[in-house]
Amino acid sequence: LDESRSGWVDMADVPRSPGSALKPFIYGLAFEQGIAAPETIISDRPADFGGYRPTNFDMDYKGDVTVREALQWSLNVPAVRLLDAVGPMRLSSRLRRAGARLVLPDGGAPGLAVGLGGAGVTLTGLAQAYTAFANQAESAAARFILDRSERPRRSRILEPSAAWQVGGILSGIAPPVGAAQLGLAYKTGTSYGYRDAW
């Protein structure tokens, strides 16, 4: 909890930069639209998107990689290439459908930077959107006290095959050093300025 002028605010509902945590949705949209498949070769080289020049976290480039590798390694340039193809407005719309509304600087339209964390999203919203990868592409509303007699509201945000492909790719990521091999699918994200780790 964070104390503010209006009292205590639940940190799960404060918009923060998600860093790379939105990349799985970009890839899902690309799969859905037939722009890419997991084994499609994509370039991870310096690129200029109308003045926007993303770099990778480690400031290195891998050259030609598969889309699967690009997502597993969380490469920034391939993610921006795919977002440029699917459109930042489409990404924003699908996330909103899942309850993960992007908060943009100055309330502007989403640009390519949203794919790398250039917008805010709440923890609650992002968690709701991620449920789609385990629920046949349908996000489920977050419920902190589960009433088993009532089913949570669901919204389809991707085609089931696209969500399945993304889940398969994310389940192939090795767990952090020292962590148990539990067969989980996951994605990390580091916010602008390294303030938050998702």
mmCIF file with all atom_site columns, C-alpha atoms in Angstrom:
data_model
loop_
_atom_site.group_PDB
_atom_site.id
_atom_site.type_symbol
_atom_site.label_atom_id
_atom_site.label_alt_id
_atom_site.label_comp_id
_atom_site.label_asym_id
_atom_site.label_entity_id
_atom_site.label_seq_id
_atom_site.pdbx_PDB_ins_code
_atom_site.Cartn_x
_atom_site.Cartn_y
_atom_site.Cartn_z
_atom_site.occupancy
_atom_site.B_iso_or_equiv
_atom_site.pdbx_formal_charge
_atom_site.auth_seq_id
_atom_site.auth_comp_id
_atom_site.auth_asym_id
_atom_site.auth_atom_id
_atom_site.pdbx_PDB_model_num
ATOM 1   C CA . LEU A 1 1   ? 0.000   0.000   0.000   1.00 0.00 ? 1   LEU A CA 1
ATOM 2   C CA . ASP A 1 2   ? 1.104   3.526   -0.744  1.00 0.00 ? 2   ASP A CA 1
ATOM 3   C CA . GLU A 1 3   ? -0.027  6.532   1.258   1.00 0.00 ? 3   GLU A CA 1
ATOM 4   C CA . SER A 1 4   ? -1.239  9.416   -0.916  1.00 0.00 ? 4   SER A CA 1
ATOM 5   C CA . ARG A 1 5   ? -3.264  12.585  -0.422  1.00 0.00 ? 5   ARG A CA 1
ATOM 6   C CA . SER A 1 6   ? -6.495  10.670  -0.925  1.00 0.00 ? 6   SER A CA 1
ATOM 7   C CA . GLY A 1 7   ? -5.579  8.024   1.654   1.00 0.00 ? 7   GLY A CA 1
ATOM 8   C CA . TRP A 1 8   ? -4.260  4.544   1.067   1.00 0.00 ? 8   TRP A CA 1
ATOM 9   C CA . VAL A 1 9   ? -4.141  3.337   -2.530  1.00 0.00 ? 9   VAL A CA 1
ATOM 10  C CA . ASP A 1 10  ? -3.948  -0.337  -3.470  1.00 0.00 ? 10  ASP A CA 1
ATOM 11  C CA . MET A 1 11  ? -0.704  -0.717  -5.483  1.00 0.00 ? 11  MET A CA 1
ATOM 12  C CA . ALA A 1 12  ? -2.359  -3.385  -7.629  1.00 0.00 ? 12  ALA A CA 1
ATOM 13  C CA . ASP A 1 13  ? -4.474  -0.616  -9.156  1.00 0.00 ? 13  ASP A CA 1
ATOM 14  C CA . VAL A 1 14  ? -1.782  2.011   -9.766  1.00 0.00 ? 14  VAL A CA 1
ATOM 15  C CA . PRO A 1 15  ? -0.595  2.183   -13.414 1.00 0.00 ? 15  PRO A CA 1
ATOM 16  C CA . ARG A 1 16  ? 3.098   1.325   -13.833 1.00 0.00 ? 16  ARG A CA 1
ATOM 17  C CA . SER A 1 17  ? 5.308   0.671   -16.858 1.00 0.00 ? 17  SER A CA 1
ATOM 18  C CA . PRO A 1 18  ? 5.101   -3.078  -17.638 1.00 0.00 ? 18  PRO A CA 1
ATOM 19  C CA . GLY A 1 19  ? 8.365   -3.183  -19.556 1.00 0.00 ? 19  GLY A CA 1
ATOM 20  C CA . SER A 1 20  ? 8.452   -6.314  -21.740 1.00 0.00 ? 20  SER A CA 1
ATOM 21  C CA . ALA A 1 21  ? 5.456   -7.935  -20.058 1.00 0.00 ? 21  ALA A CA 1
ATOM 22  C CA . LEU A 1 22  ? 3.207   -6.891  -22.978 1.00 0.00 ? 22  LEU A CA 1
ATOM 23  C CA . LYS A 1 23  ? 5.287   -8.702  -25.611 1.00 0.00 ? 23  LYS A CA 1
ATOM 24  C CA . PRO A 1 24  ? 3.306   -11.986 -25.469 1.00 0.00 ? 24  PRO A CA 1
ATOM 25  C CA . PHE A 1 25  ? 0.194   -10.107 -26.607 1.00 0.00 ? 25  PHE A CA 1
ATOM 26  C CA . ILE A 1 26  ? 2.067   -8.584  -29.560 1.00 0.00 ? 26  ILE A CA 1
ATOM 27  C CA . TYR A 1 27  ? 3.212   -12.034 -30.650 1.00 0.00 ? 27  TYR A CA 1
ATOM 28  C CA . GLY A 1 28  ? -0.273  -13.451 -30.130 1.00 0.00 ? 28  GLY A CA 1
ATOM 29  C CA . LEU A 1 29  ? -1.755  -10.810 -32.416 1.00 0.00 ? 29  LEU A CA 1
ATOM 30  C CA . ALA A 1 30  ? 0.932   -11.504 -35.037 1.00 0.00 ? 30  ALA A CA 1
ATOM 31  C CA . PHE A 1 31  ? 0.131   -15.247 -34.911 1.00 0.00 ? 31  PHE A CA 1
ATOM 32  C CA . GLU A 1 32  ? -3.595  -14.540 -35.102 1.00 0.00 ? 32  GLU A CA 1
ATOM 33  C CA . GLN A 1 33  ? -3.178  -12.349 -38.196 1.00 0.00 ? 33  GLN A CA 1
ATOM 34  C CA . GLY A 1 34  ? -0.828  -14.777 -39.952 1.00 0.00 ? 34  GLY A CA 1
ATOM 35  C CA . ILE A 1 35  ? 2.022   -12.251 -39.908 1.00 0.00 ? 35  ILE A CA 1
ATOM 36  C CA . ALA A 1 36  ? 4.327   -14.693 -38.129 1.00 0.00 ? 36  ALA A CA 1
ATOM 37  C CA . ALA A 1 37  ? 4.522   -18.208 -36.726 1.00 0.00 ? 37  ALA A CA 1
ATOM 38  C CA . PRO A 1 38  ? 6.825   -19.514 -33.988 1.00 0.00 ? 38  PRO A CA 1
ATOM 39  C CA . GLU A 1 39  ? 9.458   -20.702 -36.485 1.00 0.00 ? 39  GLU A CA 1
ATOM 40  C CA . THR A 1 40  ? 9.318   -17.615 -38.740 1.00 0.00 ? 40  THR A CA 1
ATOM 41  C CA . ILE A 1 41  ? 12.728  -15.950 -39.095 1.00 0.00 ? 41  ILE A CA 1
ATOM 42  C CA . ILE A 1 42  ? 12.810  -12.320 -37.939 1.00 0.00 ? 42  ILE A CA 1
ATOM 43  C CA . SER A 1 43  ? 15.637  -9.788  -37.855 1.00 0.00 ? 43  SER A CA 1
ATOM 44  C CA . ASP A 1 44  ? 17.144  -8.590  -34.593 1.00 0.00 ? 44  ASP A CA 1
ATOM 45  C CA . ARG A 1 45  ? 19.319  -5.791  -35.929 1.00 0.00 ? 45  ARG A CA 1
ATOM 46  C CA . PRO A 1 46  ? 19.336  -2.023  -35.361 1.00 0.00 ? 46  PRO A CA 1
ATOM 47  C CA . ALA A 1 47  ? 16.230  -0.506  -36.942 1.00 0.00 ? 47  ALA A CA 1
ATOM 48  C CA . ASP A 1 48  ? 14.603  2.897   -37.298 1.00 0.00 ? 48  ASP A CA 1
ATOM 49  C CA . PHE A 1 49  ? 10.808  3.115   -37.110 1.00 0.00 ? 49  PHE A CA 1
ATOM 50  C CA . GLY A 1 50  ? 10.137  6.703   -38.128 1.00 0.00 ? 50  GLY A CA 1
ATOM 51  C CA . GLY A 1 51  ? 12.687  8.042   -35.634 1.00 0.00 ? 51  GLY A CA 1
ATOM 52  C CA . TYR A 1 52  ? 12.025  5.431   -32.934 1.00 0.00 ? 52  TYR A CA 1
ATOM 53  C CA . ARG A 1 53  ? 15.155  3.281   -32.526 1.00 0.00 ? 53  ARG A CA 1
ATOM 54  C CA . PRO A 1 54  ? 14.634  0.509   -29.962 1.00 0.00 ? 54  PRO A CA 1
ATOM 55  C CA . THR A 1 55  ? 17.619  -1.334  -28.553 1.00 0.00 ? 55  THR A CA 1
ATOM 56  C CA . ASN A 1 56  ? 17.821  -4.604  -26.691 1.00 0.00 ? 56  ASN A CA 1
ATOM 57  C CA . PHE A 1 57  ? 18.175  -4.742  -22.922 1.00 0.00 ? 57  PHE A CA 1
ATOM 58  C CA . ASP A 1 58  ? 21.799  -5.926  -23.186 1.00 0.00 ? 58  ASP A CA 1
ATOM 59  C CA . MET A 1 59  ? 22.572  -3.478  -26.044 1.00 0.00 ? 59  MET A CA 1
ATOM 60  C CA . ASP A 1 60  ? 23.504  -6.469  -28.262 1.00 0.00 ? 60  ASP A CA 1
ATOM 61  C CA . TYR A 1 61  ? 21.786  -7.908  -31.349 1.00 0.00 ? 61  TYR A CA 1
ATOM 62  C CA . LYS A 1 62  ? 21.364  -11.556 -32.355 1.00 0.00 ? 62  LYS A CA 1
ATOM 63  C CA . GLY A 1 63  ? 20.891  -11.166 -36.135 1.00 0.00 ? 63  GLY A CA 1
ATOM 64  C CA . ASP A 1 64  ? 18.343  -13.539 -37.675 1.00 0.00 ? 64  ASP A CA 1
ATOM 65  C CA . VAL A 1 65  ? 16.363  -15.480 -35.068 1.00 0.00 ? 65  VAL A CA 1
ATOM 66  C CA . THR A 1 66  ? 13.111  -17.402 -34.965 1.00 0.00 ? 66  THR A CA 1
ATOM 67  C CA . VAL A 1 67  ? 10.056  -15.658 -33.547 1.00 0.00 ? 67  VAL A CA 1
ATOM 68  C CA . ARG A 1 68  ? 10.104  -18.279 -30.768 1.00 0.00 ? 68  ARG A CA 1
ATOM 69  C CA . GLU A 1 69  ? 13.664  -17.274 -29.821 1.00 0.00 ? 69  GLU A CA 1
ATOM 70  C CA . ALA A 1 70  ? 12.844  -13.571 -30.073 1.00 0.00 ? 70  ALA A CA 1
ATOM 71  C CA . LEU A 1 71  ? 10.037  -13.925 -27.516 1.00 0.00 ? 71  LEU A CA 1
ATOM 72  C CA . GLN A 1 72  ? 11.922  -16.312 -25.233 1.00 0.00 ? 72  GLN A CA 1
ATOM 73  C CA . TRP A 1 73  ? 14.967  -14.009 -25.217 1.00 0.00 ? 73  TRP A CA 1
ATOM 74  C CA . SER A 1 74  ? 12.689  -10.934 -24.928 1.00 0.00 ? 74  SER A CA 1
ATOM 75  C CA . LEU A 1 75  ? 14.373  -9.164  -27.827 1.00 0.00 ? 75  LEU A CA 1
ATOM 76  C CA . ASN A 1 76  ? 13.067  -5.631  -28.314 1.00 0.00 ? 76  ASN A CA 1
ATOM 77  C CA . VAL A 1 77  ? 13.609  -4.979  -32.026 1.00 0.00 ? 77  VAL A CA 1
ATOM 78  C CA . PRO A 1 78  ? 11.644  -8.049  -33.234 1.00 0.00 ? 78  PRO A CA 1
ATOM 79  C CA . ALA A 1 79  ? 8.789   -7.175  -30.848 1.00 0.00 ? 79  ALA A CA 1
ATOM 80  C CA . VAL A 1 80  ? 8.639   -3.638  -32.250 1.00 0.00 ? 80  VAL A CA 1
ATOM 81  C CA . ARG A 1 81  ? 8.770   -5.002  -35.829 1.00 0.00 ? 81  ARG A CA 1
ATOM 82  C CA . LEU A 1 82  ? 5.742   -7.170  -35.093 1.00 0.00 ? 82  LEU A CA 1
ATOM 83  C CA . LEU A 1 83  ? 3.922   -4.376  -33.246 1.00 0.00 ? 83  LEU A CA 1
ATOM 84  C CA . ASP A 1 84  ? 4.507   -2.116  -36.251 1.00 0.00 ? 84  ASP A CA 1
ATOM 85  C CA . ALA A 1 85  ? 2.833   -4.784  -38.399 1.00 0.00 ? 85  ALA A CA 1
ATOM 86  C CA . VAL A 1 86  ? -0.161  -5.497  -36.112 1.00 0.00 ? 86  VAL A CA 1
ATOM 87  C CA . GLY A 1 87  ? -0.630  -1.894  -34.958 1.00 0.00 ? 87  GLY A CA 1
ATOM 88  C CA . PRO A 1 88  ? -0.384  -0.373  -31.480 1.00 0.00 ? 88  PRO A CA 1
ATOM 89  C CA . MET A 1 89  ? -4.092  0.545   -31.525 1.00 0.00 ? 89  MET A CA 1
ATOM 90  C CA . ARG A 1 90  ? -5.032  -3.114  -31.991 1.00 0.00 ? 90  ARG A CA 1
ATOM 91  C CA . LEU A 1 91  ? -2.811  -4.094  -29.051 1.00 0.00 ? 91  LEU A CA 1
ATOM 92  C CA . SER A 1 92  ? -4.366  -1.378  -26.885 1.00 0.00 ? 92  SER A CA 1
ATOM 93  C CA . SER A 1 93  ? -7.886  -2.433  -27.863 1.00 0.00 ? 93  SER A CA 1
ATOM 94  C CA . ARG A 1 94  ? -7.294  -6.116  -27.077 1.00 0.00 ? 94  ARG A CA 1
ATOM 95  C CA . LEU A 1 95  ? -5.734  -5.302  -23.713 1.00 0.00 ? 95  LEU A CA 1
ATOM 96  C CA . ARG A 1 96  ? -8.664  -3.021  -22.876 1.00 0.00 ? 96  ARG A CA 1
ATOM 97  C CA . ARG A 1 97  ? -11.041 -5.878  -23.716 1.00 0.00 ? 97  ARG A CA 1
ATOM 98  C CA . ALA A 1 98  ? -9.226  -7.949  -21.072 1.00 0.00 ? 98  ALA A CA 1
ATOM 99  C CA . GLY A 1 99  ? -9.495  -5.175  -18.489 1.00 0.00 ? 99  GLY A CA 1
ATOM 100 C CA . ALA A 1 100 ? -5.897  -3.974  -18.910 1.00 0.00 ? 100 ALA A CA 1
ATOM 101 C CA . ARG A 1 101 ? -6.342  -0.379  -20.011 1.00 0.00 ? 101 ARG A CA 1
ATOM 102 C CA . LEU A 1 102 ? -3.117  1.298   -21.138 1.00 0.00 ? 102 LEU A CA 1
ATOM 103 C CA . VAL A 1 103 ? -2.474  4.687   -19.555 1.00 0.00 ? 103 VAL A CA 1
ATOM 104 C CA . LEU A 1 104 ? -0.578  6.763   -22.108 1.00 0.00 ? 104 LEU A CA 1
ATOM 105 C CA . PRO A 1 105 ? 1.548   9.857   -21.527 1.00 0.00 ? 105 PRO A CA 1
ATOM 106 C CA . ASP A 1 106 ? -0.551  12.981  -22.071 1.00 0.00 ? 106 ASP A CA 1
ATOM 107 C CA . GLY A 1 107 ? -3.517  10.738  -22.959 1.00 0.00 ? 107 GLY A CA 1
ATOM 108 C CA . GLY A 1 108 ? -2.210  10.392  -26.521 1.00 0.00 ? 108 GLY A CA 1
ATOM 109 C CA . ALA A 1 109 ? -2.627  7.578   -29.001 1.00 0.00 ? 109 ALA A CA 1
ATOM 110 C CA . PRO A 1 110 ? -0.503  4.451   -28.486 1.00 0.00 ? 110 PRO A CA 1
ATOM 111 C CA . GLY A 1 111 ? 2.745   4.309   -30.437 1.00 0.00 ? 111 GLY A CA 1
ATOM 112 C CA . LEU A 1 112 ? 5.353   1.618   -30.900 1.00 0.00 ? 112 LEU A CA 1
ATOM 113 C CA . ALA A 1 113 ? 6.951   2.353   -27.509 1.00 0.00 ? 113 ALA A CA 1
ATOM 114 C CA . VAL A 1 114 ? 3.959   0.764   -25.734 1.00 0.00 ? 114 VAL A CA 1
ATOM 115 C CA . GLY A 1 115 ? 5.325   -2.651  -26.697 1.00 0.00 ? 115 GLY A CA 1
ATOM 116 C CA . LEU A 1 116 ? 8.396   -2.038  -24.536 1.00 0.00 ? 116 LEU A CA 1
ATOM 117 C CA . GLY A 1 117 ? 6.625   -0.473  -21.577 1.00 0.00 ? 117 GLY A CA 1
ATOM 118 C CA . GLY A 1 118 ? 5.965   3.059   -22.850 1.00 0.00 ? 118 GLY A CA 1
ATOM 119 C CA . ALA A 1 119 ? 2.545   3.131   -21.191 1.00 0.00 ? 119 ALA A CA 1
ATOM 120 C CA . GLY A 1 120 ? 1.181   2.337   -17.770 1.00 0.00 ? 120 GLY A CA 1
ATOM 121 C CA . VAL A 1 121 ? -0.952  -0.646  -16.819 1.00 0.00 ? 121 VAL A CA 1
ATOM 122 C CA . THR A 1 122 ? -2.155  -1.883  -13.455 1.00 0.00 ? 122 THR A CA 1
ATOM 123 C CA . LEU A 1 123 ? -1.042  -5.153  -11.906 1.00 0.00 ? 123 LEU A CA 1
ATOM 124 C CA . THR A 1 124 ? -4.688  -6.210  -11.688 1.00 0.00 ? 124 THR A CA 1
ATOM 125 C CA . GLY A 1 125 ? -5.273  -5.443  -15.380 1.00 0.00 ? 125 GLY A CA 1
ATOM 126 C CA . LEU A 1 126 ? -2.139  -7.211  -16.532 1.00 0.00 ? 126 LEU A CA 1
ATOM 127 C CA . ALA A 1 127 ? -2.905  -10.279 -14.407 1.00 0.00 ? 127 ALA A CA 1
ATOM 128 C CA . GLN A 1 128 ? -6.405  -10.419 -15.919 1.00 0.00 ? 128 GLN A CA 1
ATOM 129 C CA . ALA A 1 129 ? -4.976  -10.233 -19.447 1.00 0.00 ? 129 ALA A CA 1
ATOM 130 C CA . TYR A 1 130 ? -2.454  -13.012 -18.739 1.00 0.00 ? 130 TYR A CA 1
ATOM 131 C CA . THR A 1 131 ? -5.228  -15.401 -17.736 1.00 0.00 ? 131 THR A CA 1
ATOM 132 C CA . ALA A 1 132 ? -6.019  -15.681 -21.458 1.00 0.00 ? 132 ALA A CA 1
ATOM 133 C CA . PHE A 1 133 ? -2.924  -17.845 -21.987 1.00 0.00 ? 133 PHE A CA 1
ATOM 134 C CA . ALA A 1 134 ? -4.329  -20.475 -19.613 1.00 0.00 ? 134 ALA A CA 1
ATOM 135 C CA . ASN A 1 135 ? -8.027  -20.117 -20.492 1.00 0.00 ? 135 ASN A CA 1
ATOM 136 C CA . GLN A 1 136 ? -8.255  -20.784 -24.237 1.00 0.00 ? 136 GLN A CA 1
ATOM 137 C CA . ALA A 1 137 ? -7.648  -17.103 -25.090 1.00 0.00 ? 137 ALA A CA 1
ATOM 138 C CA . GLU A 1 138 ? -10.277 -15.759 -22.686 1.00 0.00 ? 138 GLU A CA 1
ATOM 139 C CA . SER A 1 139 ? -9.211  -13.391 -19.937 1.00 0.00 ? 139 SER A CA 1
ATOM 140 C CA . ALA A 1 140 ? -10.979 -13.736 -16.598 1.00 0.00 ? 140 ALA A CA 1
ATOM 141 C CA . ALA A 1 141 ? -11.800 -10.815 -14.325 1.00 0.00 ? 141 ALA A CA 1
ATOM 142 C CA . ALA A 1 142 ? -9.585  -10.696 -11.257 1.00 0.00 ? 142 ALA A CA 1
ATOM 143 C CA . ARG A 1 143 ? -11.337 -11.909 -8.135  1.00 0.00 ? 143 ARG A CA 1
ATOM 144 C CA . PHE A 1 144 ? -9.598  -11.722 -4.819  1.00 0.00 ? 144 PHE A CA 1
ATOM 145 C CA . ILE A 1 145 ? -12.396 -13.449 -2.892  1.00 0.00 ? 145 ILE A CA 1
ATOM 146 C CA . LEU A 1 146 ? -13.660 -16.290 -5.017  1.00 0.00 ? 146 LEU A CA 1
ATOM 147 C CA . ASP A 1 147 ? -17.368 -17.013 -4.800  1.00 0.00 ? 147 ASP A CA 1
ATOM 148 C CA . ARG A 1 148 ? -17.529 -20.497 -6.313  1.00 0.00 ? 148 ARG A CA 1
ATOM 149 C CA . SER A 1 149 ? -21.219 -20.088 -7.148  1.00 0.00 ? 149 SER A CA 1
ATOM 150 C CA . GLU A 1 150 ? -20.451 -17.238 -9.557  1.00 0.00 ? 150 GLU A CA 1
ATOM 151 C CA . ARG A 1 151 ? -18.300 -17.615 -12.655 1.00 0.00 ? 151 ARG A CA 1
ATOM 152 C CA . PRO A 1 152 ? -15.924 -14.717 -13.343 1.00 0.00 ? 152 PRO A CA 1
ATOM 153 C CA . ARG A 1 153 ? -16.640 -12.535 -16.386 1.00 0.00 ? 153 ARG A CA 1
ATOM 154 C CA . ARG A 1 154 ? -14.540 -13.628 -19.374 1.00 0.00 ? 154 ARG A CA 1
ATOM 155 C CA . SER A 1 155 ? -13.507 -11.839 -22.573 1.00 0.00 ? 155 SER A CA 1
ATOM 156 C CA . ARG A 1 156 ? -11.824 -13.415 -25.588 1.00 0.00 ? 156 ARG A CA 1
ATOM 157 C CA . ILE A 1 157 ? -8.734  -11.393 -26.425 1.00 0.00 ? 157 ILE A CA 1
ATOM 158 C CA . LEU A 1 158 ? -6.945  -13.682 -28.898 1.00 0.00 ? 158 LEU A CA 1
ATOM 159 C CA . GLU A 1 159 ? -7.790  -16.579 -31.129 1.00 0.00 ? 159 GLU A CA 1
ATOM 160 C CA . PRO A 1 160 ? -7.329  -19.801 -29.106 1.00 0.00 ? 160 PRO A CA 1
ATOM 161 C CA . SER A 1 161 ? -4.596  -21.115 -31.426 1.00 0.00 ? 161 SER A CA 1
ATOM 162 C CA . ALA A 1 162 ? -2.582  -17.884 -31.013 1.00 0.00 ? 162 ALA A CA 1
ATOM 163 C CA . ALA A 1 163 ? -2.870  -18.004 -27.220 1.00 0.00 ? 163 ALA A CA 1
ATOM 164 C CA . TRP A 1 164 ? -1.833  -21.684 -27.287 1.00 0.00 ? 164 TRP A CA 1
ATOM 165 C CA . GLN A 1 165 ? 1.240   -20.887 -29.413 1.00 0.00 ? 165 GLN A CA 1
ATOM 166 C CA . VAL A 1 166 ? 2.318   -18.065 -27.088 1.00 0.00 ? 166 VAL A CA 1
ATOM 167 C CA . GLY A 1 167 ? 1.796   -20.287 -24.034 1.00 0.00 ? 167 GLY A CA 1
ATOM 168 C CA . GLY A 1 168 ? 3.919   -22.994 -25.634 1.00 0.00 ? 168 GLY A CA 1
ATOM 169 C CA . ILE A 1 169 ? 6.735   -20.558 -26.327 1.00 0.00 ? 169 ILE A CA 1
ATOM 170 C CA . LEU A 1 170 ? 6.639   -19.115 -22.813 1.00 0.00 ? 170 LEU A CA 1
ATOM 171 C CA . SER A 1 171 ? 6.648   -22.590 -21.250 1.00 0.00 ? 171 SER A CA 1
ATOM 172 C CA . GLY A 1 172 ? 9.964   -23.232 -23.019 1.00 0.00 ? 172 GLY A CA 1
ATOM 173 C CA . ILE A 1 173 ? 11.774  -20.510 -21.058 1.00 0.00 ? 173 ILE A CA 1
ATOM 174 C CA . ALA A 1 174 ? 14.235  -21.910 -18.545 1.00 0.00 ? 174 ALA A CA 1
ATOM 175 C CA . PRO A 1 175 ? 13.431  -20.919 -14.957 1.00 0.00 ? 175 PRO A CA 1
ATOM 176 C CA . PRO A 1 176 ? 15.794  -18.568 -13.114 1.00 0.00 ? 176 PRO A CA 1
ATOM 177 C CA . VAL A 1 177 ? 18.979  -20.159 -11.769 1.00 0.00 ? 177 VAL A CA 1
ATOM 178 C CA . GLY A 1 178 ? 18.197  -22.125 -8.618  1.00 0.00 ? 178 GLY A CA 1
ATOM 179 C CA . ALA A 1 179 ? 14.424  -22.199 -9.195  1.00 0.00 ? 179 ALA A CA 1
ATOM 180 C CA . ALA A 1 180 ? 12.549  -25.487 -9.368  1.00 0.00 ? 180 ALA A CA 1
ATOM 181 C CA . GLN A 1 181 ? 11.608  -26.900 -12.785 1.00 0.00 ? 181 GLN A CA 1
ATOM 182 C CA . LEU A 1 182 ? 7.818   -26.623 -12.483 1.00 0.00 ? 182 LEU A CA 1
ATOM 183 C CA . GLY A 1 183 ? 6.855   -26.461 -16.155 1.00 0.00 ? 183 GLY A CA 1
ATOM 184 C CA . LEU A 1 184 ? 5.465   -22.942 -15.882 1.00 0.00 ? 184 LEU A CA 1
ATOM 185 C CA . ALA A 1 185 ? 4.916   -20.519 -18.730 1.00 0.00 ? 185 ALA A CA 1
ATOM 186 C CA . TYR A 1 186 ? 6.008   -17.021 -17.764 1.00 0.00 ? 186 TYR A CA 1
ATOM 187 C CA . LYS A 1 187 ? 7.325   -13.682 -19.022 1.00 0.00 ? 187 LYS A CA 1
ATOM 188 C CA . THR A 1 188 ? 9.248   -11.002 -17.179 1.00 0.00 ? 188 THR A CA 1
ATOM 189 C CA . GLY A 1 189 ? 9.205   -7.248  -17.624 1.00 0.00 ? 189 GLY A CA 1
ATOM 190 C CA . THR A 1 190 ? 11.485  -4.484  -16.384 1.00 0.00 ? 190 THR A CA 1
ATOM 191 C CA . SER A 1 191 ? 10.002  -0.995  -16.351 1.00 0.00 ? 191 SER A CA 1
ATOM 192 C CA . TYR A 1 192 ? 11.527  2.173   -17.734 1.00 0.00 ? 192 TYR A CA 1
ATOM 193 C CA . GLY A 1 193 ? 14.305  3.344   -15.446 1.00 0.00 ? 193 GLY A CA 1
ATOM 194 C CA . TYR A 1 194 ? 14.523  -0.155  -13.850 1.00 0.00 ? 194 TYR A CA 1
ATOM 195 C CA . ARG A 1 195 ? 12.001  0.975   -11.232 1.00 0.00 ? 195 ARG A CA 1
ATOM 196 C CA . ASP A 1 196 ? 9.796   -2.144  -11.288 1.00 0.00 ? 196 ASP A CA 1
ATOM 197 C CA . ALA A 1 197 ? 10.381  -5.803  -12.086 1.00 0.00 ? 197 ALA A CA 1
ATOM 198 C CA . TRP A 1 198 ? 7.327   -7.758  -13.219 1.00 0.00 ? 198 TRP A CA 1
#
